CSV table of C-alpha atoms in Angstrom, one decimal:
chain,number,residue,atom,x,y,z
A,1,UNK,CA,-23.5,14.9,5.3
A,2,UNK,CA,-25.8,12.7,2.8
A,3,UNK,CA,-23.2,9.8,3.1
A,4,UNK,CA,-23.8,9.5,6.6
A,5,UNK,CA,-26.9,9.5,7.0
A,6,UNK,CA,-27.8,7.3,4.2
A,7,UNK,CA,-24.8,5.2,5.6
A,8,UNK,CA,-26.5,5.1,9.4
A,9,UNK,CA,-29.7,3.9,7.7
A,10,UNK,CA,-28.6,1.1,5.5
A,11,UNK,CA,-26.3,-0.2,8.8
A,12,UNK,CA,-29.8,-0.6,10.7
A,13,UNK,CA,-31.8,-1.9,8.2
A,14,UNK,CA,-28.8,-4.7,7.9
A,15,UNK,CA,-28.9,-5.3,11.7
A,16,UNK,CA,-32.7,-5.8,11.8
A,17,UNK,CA,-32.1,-8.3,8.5
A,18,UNK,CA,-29.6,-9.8,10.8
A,19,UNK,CA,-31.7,-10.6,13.6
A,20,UNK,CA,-34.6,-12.3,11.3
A,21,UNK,CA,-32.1,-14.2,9.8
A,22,UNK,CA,-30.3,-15.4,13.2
A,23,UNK,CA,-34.1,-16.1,13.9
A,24,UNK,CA,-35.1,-18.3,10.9
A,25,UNK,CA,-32.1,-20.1,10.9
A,26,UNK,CA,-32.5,-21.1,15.1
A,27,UNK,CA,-36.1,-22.2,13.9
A,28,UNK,CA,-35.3,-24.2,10.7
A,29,UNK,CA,-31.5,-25.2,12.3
A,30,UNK,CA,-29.9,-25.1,8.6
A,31,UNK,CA,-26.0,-24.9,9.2
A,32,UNK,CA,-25.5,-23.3,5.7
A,33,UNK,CA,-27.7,-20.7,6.6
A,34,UNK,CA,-25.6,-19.6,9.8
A,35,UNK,CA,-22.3,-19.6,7.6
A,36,UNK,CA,-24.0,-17.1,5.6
A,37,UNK,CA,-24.9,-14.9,8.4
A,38,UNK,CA,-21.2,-15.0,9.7
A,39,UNK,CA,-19.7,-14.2,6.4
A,40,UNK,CA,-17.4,-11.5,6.3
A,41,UNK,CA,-18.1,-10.9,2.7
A,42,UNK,CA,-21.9,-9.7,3.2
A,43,UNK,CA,-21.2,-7.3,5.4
A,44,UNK,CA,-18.5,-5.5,3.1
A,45,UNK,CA,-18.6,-2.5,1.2
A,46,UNK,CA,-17.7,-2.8,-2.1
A,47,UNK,CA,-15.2,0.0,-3.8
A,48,UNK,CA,-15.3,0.3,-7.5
A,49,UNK,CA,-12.3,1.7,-9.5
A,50,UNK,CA,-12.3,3.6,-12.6
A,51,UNK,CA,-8.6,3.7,-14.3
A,52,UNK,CA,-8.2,5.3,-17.4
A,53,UNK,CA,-4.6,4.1,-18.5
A,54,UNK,CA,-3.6,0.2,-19.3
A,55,UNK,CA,-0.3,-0.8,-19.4
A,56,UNK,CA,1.5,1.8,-17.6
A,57,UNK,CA,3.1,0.3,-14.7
A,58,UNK,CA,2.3,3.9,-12.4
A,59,UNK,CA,-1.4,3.4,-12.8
A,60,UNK,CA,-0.8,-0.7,-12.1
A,61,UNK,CA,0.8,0.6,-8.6
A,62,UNK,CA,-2.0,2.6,-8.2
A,63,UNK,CA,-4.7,0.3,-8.4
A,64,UNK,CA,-2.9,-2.6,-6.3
A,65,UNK,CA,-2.3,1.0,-3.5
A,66,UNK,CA,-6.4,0.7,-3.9
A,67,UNK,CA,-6.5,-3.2,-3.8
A,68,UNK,CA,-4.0,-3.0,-0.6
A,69,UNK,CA,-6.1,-0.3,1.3
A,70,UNK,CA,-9.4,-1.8,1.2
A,71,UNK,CA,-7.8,-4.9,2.0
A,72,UNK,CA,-6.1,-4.1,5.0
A,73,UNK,CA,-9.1,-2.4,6.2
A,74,UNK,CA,-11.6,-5.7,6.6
A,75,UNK,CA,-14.3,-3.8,5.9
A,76,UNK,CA,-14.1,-3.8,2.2
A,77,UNK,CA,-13.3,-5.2,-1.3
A,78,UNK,CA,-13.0,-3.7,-4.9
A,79,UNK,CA,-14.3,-4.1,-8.3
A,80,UNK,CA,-11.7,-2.9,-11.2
A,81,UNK,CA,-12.7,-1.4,-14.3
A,82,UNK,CA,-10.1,0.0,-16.9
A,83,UNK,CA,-10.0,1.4,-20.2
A,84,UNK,CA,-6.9,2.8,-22.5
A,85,UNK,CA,-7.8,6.7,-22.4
A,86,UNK,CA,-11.2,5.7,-23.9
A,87,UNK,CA,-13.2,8.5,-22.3
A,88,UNK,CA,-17.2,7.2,-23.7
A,89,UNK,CA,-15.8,3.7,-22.1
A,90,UNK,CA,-14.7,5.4,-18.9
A,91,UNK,CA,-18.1,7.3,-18.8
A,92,UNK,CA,-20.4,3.9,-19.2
A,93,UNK,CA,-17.9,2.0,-16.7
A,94,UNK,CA,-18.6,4.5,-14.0
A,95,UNK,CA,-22.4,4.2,-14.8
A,96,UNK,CA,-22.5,0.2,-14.9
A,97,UNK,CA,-20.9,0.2,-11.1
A,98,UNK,CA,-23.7,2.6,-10.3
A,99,UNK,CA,-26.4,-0.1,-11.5
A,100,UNK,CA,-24.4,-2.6,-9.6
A,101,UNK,CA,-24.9,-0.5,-6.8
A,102,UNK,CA,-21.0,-0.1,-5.5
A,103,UNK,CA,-21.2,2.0,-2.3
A,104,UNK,CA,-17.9,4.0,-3.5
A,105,UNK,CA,-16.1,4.3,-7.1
A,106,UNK,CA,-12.4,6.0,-7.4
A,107,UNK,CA,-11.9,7.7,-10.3
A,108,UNK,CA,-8.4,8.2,-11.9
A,109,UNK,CA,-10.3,10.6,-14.9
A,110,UNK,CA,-9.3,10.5,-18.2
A,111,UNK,CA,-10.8,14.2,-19.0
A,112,UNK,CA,-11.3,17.2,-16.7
A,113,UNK,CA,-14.3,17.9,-18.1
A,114,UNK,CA,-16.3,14.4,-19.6
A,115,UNK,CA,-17.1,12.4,-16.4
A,116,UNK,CA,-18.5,15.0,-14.4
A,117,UNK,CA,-22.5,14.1,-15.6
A,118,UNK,CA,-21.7,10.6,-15.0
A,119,UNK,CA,-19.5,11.4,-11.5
A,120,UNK,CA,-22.7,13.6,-10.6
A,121,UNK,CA,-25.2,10.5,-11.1
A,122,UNK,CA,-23.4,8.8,-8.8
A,123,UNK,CA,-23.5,11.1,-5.9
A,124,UNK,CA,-27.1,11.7,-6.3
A,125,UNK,CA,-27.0,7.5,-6.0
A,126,UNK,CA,-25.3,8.4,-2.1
A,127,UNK,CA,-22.3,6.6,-4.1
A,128,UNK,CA,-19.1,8.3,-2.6
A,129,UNK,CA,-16.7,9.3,-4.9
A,130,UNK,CA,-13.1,10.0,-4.6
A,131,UNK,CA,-11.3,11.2,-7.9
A,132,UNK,CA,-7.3,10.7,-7.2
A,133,UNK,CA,-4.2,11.4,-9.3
A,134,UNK,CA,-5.9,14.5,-11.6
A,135,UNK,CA,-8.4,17.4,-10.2
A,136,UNK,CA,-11.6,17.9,-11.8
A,137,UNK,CA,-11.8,21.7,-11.4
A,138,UNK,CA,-15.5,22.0,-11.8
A,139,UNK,CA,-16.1,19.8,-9.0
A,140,UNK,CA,-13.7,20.8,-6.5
A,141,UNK,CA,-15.5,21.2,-3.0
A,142,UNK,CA,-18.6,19.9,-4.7
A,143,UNK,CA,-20.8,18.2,-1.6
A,144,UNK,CA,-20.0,14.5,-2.2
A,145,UNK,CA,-16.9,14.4,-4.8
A,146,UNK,CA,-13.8,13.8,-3.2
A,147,UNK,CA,-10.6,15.1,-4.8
A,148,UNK,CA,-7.0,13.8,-4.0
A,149,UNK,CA,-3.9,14.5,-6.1
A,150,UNK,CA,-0.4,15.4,-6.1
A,151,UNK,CA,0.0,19.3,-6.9
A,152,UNK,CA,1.0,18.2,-10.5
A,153,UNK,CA,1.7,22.4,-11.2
A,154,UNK,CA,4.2,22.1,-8.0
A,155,UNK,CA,6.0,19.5,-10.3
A,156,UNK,CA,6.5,20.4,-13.1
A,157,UNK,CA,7.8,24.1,-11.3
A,158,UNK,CA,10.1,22.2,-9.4
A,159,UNK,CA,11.3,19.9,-11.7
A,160,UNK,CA,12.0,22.7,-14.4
A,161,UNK,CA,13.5,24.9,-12.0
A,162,UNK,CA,16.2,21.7,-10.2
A,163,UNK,CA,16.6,22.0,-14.2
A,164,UNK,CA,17.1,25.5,-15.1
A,165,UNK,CA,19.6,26.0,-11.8
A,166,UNK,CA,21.4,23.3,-13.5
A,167,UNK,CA,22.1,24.8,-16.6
A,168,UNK,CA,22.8,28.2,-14.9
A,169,UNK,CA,19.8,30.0,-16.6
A,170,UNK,CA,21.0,29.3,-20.3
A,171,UNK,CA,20.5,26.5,-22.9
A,172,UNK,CA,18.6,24.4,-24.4
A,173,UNK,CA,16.0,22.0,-22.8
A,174,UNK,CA,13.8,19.0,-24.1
A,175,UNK,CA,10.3,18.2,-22.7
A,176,UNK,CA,9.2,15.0,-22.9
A,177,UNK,CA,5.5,15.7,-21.4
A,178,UNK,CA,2.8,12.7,-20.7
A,179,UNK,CA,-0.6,12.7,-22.6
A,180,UNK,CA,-1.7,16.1,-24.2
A,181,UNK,CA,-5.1,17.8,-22.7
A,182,UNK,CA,-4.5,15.3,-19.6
A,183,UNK,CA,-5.4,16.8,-16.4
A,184,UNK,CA,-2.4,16.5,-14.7
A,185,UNK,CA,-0.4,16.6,-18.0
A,186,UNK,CA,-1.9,20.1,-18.6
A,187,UNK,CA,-1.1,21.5,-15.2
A,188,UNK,CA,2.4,20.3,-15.3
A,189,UNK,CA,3.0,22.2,-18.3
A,190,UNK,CA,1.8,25.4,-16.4
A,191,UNK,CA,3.9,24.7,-13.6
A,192,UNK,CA,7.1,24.6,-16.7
A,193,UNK,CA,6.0,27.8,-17.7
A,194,UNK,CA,6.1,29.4,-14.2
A,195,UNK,CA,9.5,29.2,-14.1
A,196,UNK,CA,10.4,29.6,-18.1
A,197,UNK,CA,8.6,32.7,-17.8
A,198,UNK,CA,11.5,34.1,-15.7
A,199,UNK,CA,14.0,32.4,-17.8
A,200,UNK,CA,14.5,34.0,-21.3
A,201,UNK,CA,17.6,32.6,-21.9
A,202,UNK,CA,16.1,28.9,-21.8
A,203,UNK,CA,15.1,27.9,-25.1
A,204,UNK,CA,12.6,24.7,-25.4
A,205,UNK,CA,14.3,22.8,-27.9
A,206,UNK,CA,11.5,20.3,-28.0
A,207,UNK,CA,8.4,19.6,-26.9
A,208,UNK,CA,6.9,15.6,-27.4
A,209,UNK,CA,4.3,13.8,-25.8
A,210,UNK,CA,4.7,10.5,-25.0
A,211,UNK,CA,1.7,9.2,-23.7
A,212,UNK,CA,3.5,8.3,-20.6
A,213,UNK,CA,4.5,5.1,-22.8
A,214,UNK,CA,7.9,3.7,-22.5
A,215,UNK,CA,8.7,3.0,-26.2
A,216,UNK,CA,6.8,6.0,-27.8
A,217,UNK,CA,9.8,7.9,-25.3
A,218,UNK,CA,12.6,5.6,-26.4
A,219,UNK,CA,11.6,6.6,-29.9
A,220,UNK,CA,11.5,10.0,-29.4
A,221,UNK,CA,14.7,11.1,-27.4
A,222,UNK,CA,16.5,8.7,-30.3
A,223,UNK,CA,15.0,11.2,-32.7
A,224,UNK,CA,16.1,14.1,-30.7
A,225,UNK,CA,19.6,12.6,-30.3
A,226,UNK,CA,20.1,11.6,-34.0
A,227,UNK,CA,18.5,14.7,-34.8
A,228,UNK,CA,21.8,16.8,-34.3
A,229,UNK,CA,20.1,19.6,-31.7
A,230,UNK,CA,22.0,20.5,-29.1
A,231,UNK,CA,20.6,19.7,-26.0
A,232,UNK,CA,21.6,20.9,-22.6
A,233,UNK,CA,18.8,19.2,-20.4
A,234,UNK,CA,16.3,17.2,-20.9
A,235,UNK,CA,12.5,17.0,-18.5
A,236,UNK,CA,10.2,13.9,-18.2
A,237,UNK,CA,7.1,13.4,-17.3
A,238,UNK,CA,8.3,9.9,-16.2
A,239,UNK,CA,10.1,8.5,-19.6
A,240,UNK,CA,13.6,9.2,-17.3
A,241,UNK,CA,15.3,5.7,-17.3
A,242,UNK,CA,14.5,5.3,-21.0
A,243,UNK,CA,16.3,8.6,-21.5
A,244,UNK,CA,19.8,7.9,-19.6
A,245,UNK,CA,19.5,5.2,-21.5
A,246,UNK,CA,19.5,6.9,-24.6
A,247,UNK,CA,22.1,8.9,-24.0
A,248,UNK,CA,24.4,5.4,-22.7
A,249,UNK,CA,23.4,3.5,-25.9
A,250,UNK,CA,24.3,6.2,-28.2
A,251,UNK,CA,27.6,6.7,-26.2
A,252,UNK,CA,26.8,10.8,-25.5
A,253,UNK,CA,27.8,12.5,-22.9
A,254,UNK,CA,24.9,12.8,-20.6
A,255,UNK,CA,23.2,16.0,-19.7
A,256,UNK,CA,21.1,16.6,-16.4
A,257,UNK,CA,17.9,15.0,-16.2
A,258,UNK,CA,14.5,15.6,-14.5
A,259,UNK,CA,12.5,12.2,-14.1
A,260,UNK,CA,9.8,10.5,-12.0
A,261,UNK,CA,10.3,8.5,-9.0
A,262,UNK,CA,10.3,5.5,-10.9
A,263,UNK,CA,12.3,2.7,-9.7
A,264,UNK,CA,15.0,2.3,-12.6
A,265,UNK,CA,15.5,5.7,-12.3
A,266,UNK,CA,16.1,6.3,-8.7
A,267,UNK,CA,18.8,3.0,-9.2
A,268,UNK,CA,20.1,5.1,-12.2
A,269,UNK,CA,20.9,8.4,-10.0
A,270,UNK,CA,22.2,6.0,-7.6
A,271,UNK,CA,24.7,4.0,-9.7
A,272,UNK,CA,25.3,5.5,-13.9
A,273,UNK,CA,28.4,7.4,-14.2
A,274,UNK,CA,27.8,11.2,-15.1
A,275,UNK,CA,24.4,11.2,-14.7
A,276,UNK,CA,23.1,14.0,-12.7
A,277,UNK,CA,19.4,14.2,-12.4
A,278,UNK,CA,16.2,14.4,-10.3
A,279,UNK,CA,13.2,12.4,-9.5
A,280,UNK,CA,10.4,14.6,-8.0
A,281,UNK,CA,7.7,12.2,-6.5
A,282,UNK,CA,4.7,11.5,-7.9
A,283,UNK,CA,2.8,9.0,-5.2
A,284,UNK,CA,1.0,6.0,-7.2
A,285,UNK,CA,-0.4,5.5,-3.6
A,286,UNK,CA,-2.3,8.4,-4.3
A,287,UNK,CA,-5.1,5.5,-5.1
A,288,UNK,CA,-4.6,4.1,-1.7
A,289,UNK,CA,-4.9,7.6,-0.2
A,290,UNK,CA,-8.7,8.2,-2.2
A,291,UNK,CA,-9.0,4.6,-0.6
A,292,UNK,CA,-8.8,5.5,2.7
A,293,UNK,CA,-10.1,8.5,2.2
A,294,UNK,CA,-13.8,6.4,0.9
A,295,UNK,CA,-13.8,4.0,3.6
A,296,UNK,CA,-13.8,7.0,6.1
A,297,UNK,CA,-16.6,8.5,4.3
A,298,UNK,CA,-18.5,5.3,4.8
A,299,UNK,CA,-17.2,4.7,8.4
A,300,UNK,CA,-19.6,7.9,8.8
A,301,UNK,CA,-16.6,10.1,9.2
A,302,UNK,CA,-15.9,13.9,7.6
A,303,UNK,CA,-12.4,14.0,5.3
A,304,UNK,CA,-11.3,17.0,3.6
A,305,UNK,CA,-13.4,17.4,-0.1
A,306,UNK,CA,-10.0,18.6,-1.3
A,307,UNK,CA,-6.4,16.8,-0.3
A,308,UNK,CA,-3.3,18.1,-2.1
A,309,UNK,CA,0.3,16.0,-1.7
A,310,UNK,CA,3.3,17.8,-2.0
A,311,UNK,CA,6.4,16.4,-4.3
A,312,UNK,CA,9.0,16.5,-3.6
A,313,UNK,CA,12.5,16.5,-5.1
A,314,UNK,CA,15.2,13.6,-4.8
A,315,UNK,CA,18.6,14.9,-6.6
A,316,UNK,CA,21.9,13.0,-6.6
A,317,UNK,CA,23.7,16.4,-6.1
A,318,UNK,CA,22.9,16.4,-2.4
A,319,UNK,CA,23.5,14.5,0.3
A,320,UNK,CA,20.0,14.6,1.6
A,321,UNK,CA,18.9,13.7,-2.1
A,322,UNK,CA,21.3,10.6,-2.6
A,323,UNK,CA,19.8,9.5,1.1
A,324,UNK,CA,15.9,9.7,0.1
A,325,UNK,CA,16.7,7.5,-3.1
A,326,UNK,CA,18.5,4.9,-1.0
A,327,UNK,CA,15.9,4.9,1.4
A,328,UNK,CA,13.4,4.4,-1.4
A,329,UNK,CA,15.1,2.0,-3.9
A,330,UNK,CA,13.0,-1.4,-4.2
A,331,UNK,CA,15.4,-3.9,-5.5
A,332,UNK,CA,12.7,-6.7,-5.7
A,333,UNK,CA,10.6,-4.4,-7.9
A,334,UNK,CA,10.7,-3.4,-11.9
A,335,UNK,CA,12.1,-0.9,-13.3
A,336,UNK,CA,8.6,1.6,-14.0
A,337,UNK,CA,7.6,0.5,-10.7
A,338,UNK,CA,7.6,3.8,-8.1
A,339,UNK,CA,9.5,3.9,-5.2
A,340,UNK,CA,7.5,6.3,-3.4
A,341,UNK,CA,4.8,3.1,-2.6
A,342,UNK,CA,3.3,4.7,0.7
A,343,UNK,CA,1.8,7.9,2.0
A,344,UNK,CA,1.7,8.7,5.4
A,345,UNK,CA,-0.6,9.4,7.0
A,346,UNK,CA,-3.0,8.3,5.1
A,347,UNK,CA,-2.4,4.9,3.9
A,348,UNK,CA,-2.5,1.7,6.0
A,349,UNK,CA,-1.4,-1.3,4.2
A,350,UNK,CA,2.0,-2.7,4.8
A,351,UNK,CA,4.7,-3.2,1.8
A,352,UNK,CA,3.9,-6.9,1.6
A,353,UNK,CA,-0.2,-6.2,1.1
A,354,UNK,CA,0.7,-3.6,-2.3
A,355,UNK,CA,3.1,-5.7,-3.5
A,356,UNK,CA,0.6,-8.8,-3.2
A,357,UNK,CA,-1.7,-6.6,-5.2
A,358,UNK,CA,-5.3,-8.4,-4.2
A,359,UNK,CA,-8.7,-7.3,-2.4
C-alpha cells in the first residue's frame, strides 16, 4: 500500500542522514552532536489525536488508551488536539497536524459526514488515519482511512432488548440517548428500534438527549421523576450512575436499568439494594486499539481497513454477569471512568501505563 512504500523511503533517506551525521560529528568530535544522533526522540513517529468531546471522562480514557499505546510501543509519541463538538474547529485541527507533518492522526469524529475533505487531505499527505469510536460510512474501506469502533447498533439492540425481557414485553421505557446526529448516537438509536419494532406493547415514554453530560442527565431523569409518568425502565447512553441515583435520592422504588460500563455503575450493580440493571461495554480503549492499529500501518504492516468490537452485556441477574463486573471494578478509579480499560488483542500497554495517562 502507499503507506508502506512511502514509509520504506523516508526509513532510508533517515539512515543515509544518519551516516553523514555519525560522519560529521567523528570529524568535528562535538559531543552534543552525538547525543543528538542517539536520541530516541528523532527517530519517533509522531501520532496526532483529534477528539471532539471535552470534559467527558469516556473520551479522557480514551485519549490516555492513545497516550498509553504509543508509549509502550518506543517507537512513538502524540500530539492532542480537542474541541467541545465544534465541528469547523475539528476540521482546521486535523489540517494544522497535516502542516505539522504528523505521520498518523486518530480521529474520534464529531460528524459522519464534515471531516471527510479534510480526513481525505490527509491521506493524499501519506498521513495514516485511523478514525475510532464512530464509523464514517462514506469512507469505509477507503484505501488509507482506517475505521475502528464498537458496533454501537449491536448496543443499543442489546441493551434495549436485556430491557424489554425485563419488563416482559409491556411498559413504559425512558431513553436517555447521548448527542443527537452523533455517529454513534444515531446508530444506537437504530439498534433500539430493532428490537421496539417487535415490541408494540413498549411504549417510549421519553426520549432526552443528554449530550453524554452528567448533570444535563441528573436534570433530566429529575424531570422525568417529578414529572408523575410512570416509568417501567429506563436506557442510557452512559448517564446510568446518575440515574440509580435519582431514583435513591428521591426515595422510588427503582426500576431496571441499562447503562454503560462505567465505573460507578458497575460498583452500583454490585452493591445498591434493588437495583437490577446492565452495563453493555463500550471500550474507551477503542483509542488505543486505532493506536496500535497506526503504528502497524507505519511498521509497514497490512491491518484490517474496517475493525468492529463486539459489546457485550454485564447483568447483575446472572452469575456470569455479577462475575465480569467484579472482574472489572477499579476501585482506585472515578466514578465515569470505564471499567472495560483494555482490549485484547489489540492493545499493549499495561494498567499502570493508561492510568499514568502520558506519551
Amino acid at each position: 500500500m502507499v503507506h508502506g512504500a512511502f514509509i520504506r523511503r523516508r526509513s532510508r533517506t533517515l539512515v543515509r542522514l544518519a551516516v553523514v551525521f555519525s560522519i560529521a560529528a567523528t570529524v568535528f568530535a562535538v559531543p552534543h552532536f552525538n547525543a543528538m544522533a542517539s536520541s530516541p526522540r528523532t527517530s519517533s513517529w509522531t501520532i496526532g489525536v483529534s477528539n471532539s468531546l471535552i470534559g467527558n471522562g469516556w473520551r479522557d480514557e480514551m485519549v490516555c488508551s492513545i497516550r498509553a499505546e504509543a508509549k509502550n510501543s518506543g517507537k512513538a509519541h502524540t500530539l492532542v488536539q480537542q474541541t467541545n463538538g465544534d465541528t469547523n474547529q475539528q476540521i482546521a485541527q486535523i489540517r494544522s497536524m497535516i502542516s505539522q507533518h504528523v505521520n498518523a492522526i486518530i480521529i474520534d469524529p464529531n460528524s459522519s459526514t464534515a471531516l471527510n475533505s479534510a480526513i481525505l487531505q490527509a491521506v493524499s499527505q501519506h498521513i495514516v488515519v485511523v478514525v475510532v469510536d464512530q464509523f464514517i460510512p462514506a469512507l469505509l474501506n477507503h484505501p488509507g482511512v482506517y475505521q475502528v469502533a464498537n458496533d454501537q447498533r449491536a448496543y443499543g439492540r442489546l441493551g434495549t432488548q436485556w430491557l424489554v425481557n425485563q419488563i416482559h414485553g409491556k411498559g413504559n421505557i425512558a431513553f436517555l440517548q447521548g448527542i443527537s446526529g452523533a455517529p454513534a448516537n444515531t446508530a444506537r438509536e437504530q439498534g433500539q428500534q430493532d428490537v421496539l419494532k417487535n415490541h408494540p406493547k413498549i411504549t417510549k415514554i421519553a426520549n432526552v438527549y443528554t449530550g453524554w453530560v452528567w448533570t444535563t442527565g441528573a436534570q433530566q431523569i429529575t424531570s422525568l421523576l417529578n414529572s408523575g409518568k410512570k416509568i417501567d425502565g429506563v436506557w442510557t447512553s452512559g448517564i446510568d450512575y446518575i440515574v440509580a441515583n435519582a431514583y435513591k435520592t428521591a426515595h422510588r422504588k427503582l426500576v431496571p436499568v441499562v447503562g454503560a460500563d462505567n465505573n460507578g455503575f458497575v460498583h452500583q450493580l454490585l452493591t445498591m439494594k434493588g437495583l437490577v440493571g446492565a452495563a453493555v461495554t463500550n471500550p474507551p480503549p477503542v483509542g488505543g486499539v486505532g493506536a496500535s492499529i497506526a503504528l502497524k500501518v507505519l511498521s509497514g504492516q497490512h491491518p484490517p481497513l474496517v475493525t468492529t468490537l463486539t459489546p457485550k452485556v454485564w447483568s447483575n441477574t446472572t452469575a456470569q454477569g455479577r462475575a465480569a463486573l467484579r472482574a472489572h471494578y477499579l476501585p482506585t478509579r472515578s466514578l465515569q471512568y470505564a471499567a472495560d480499560w483494555a482490549v485484547a488483542p489489540y492493545t499493549n500497554y499495561t494498567k499502570q501505563q493508561l492510568f499514568a495517562c502520558s506519551g
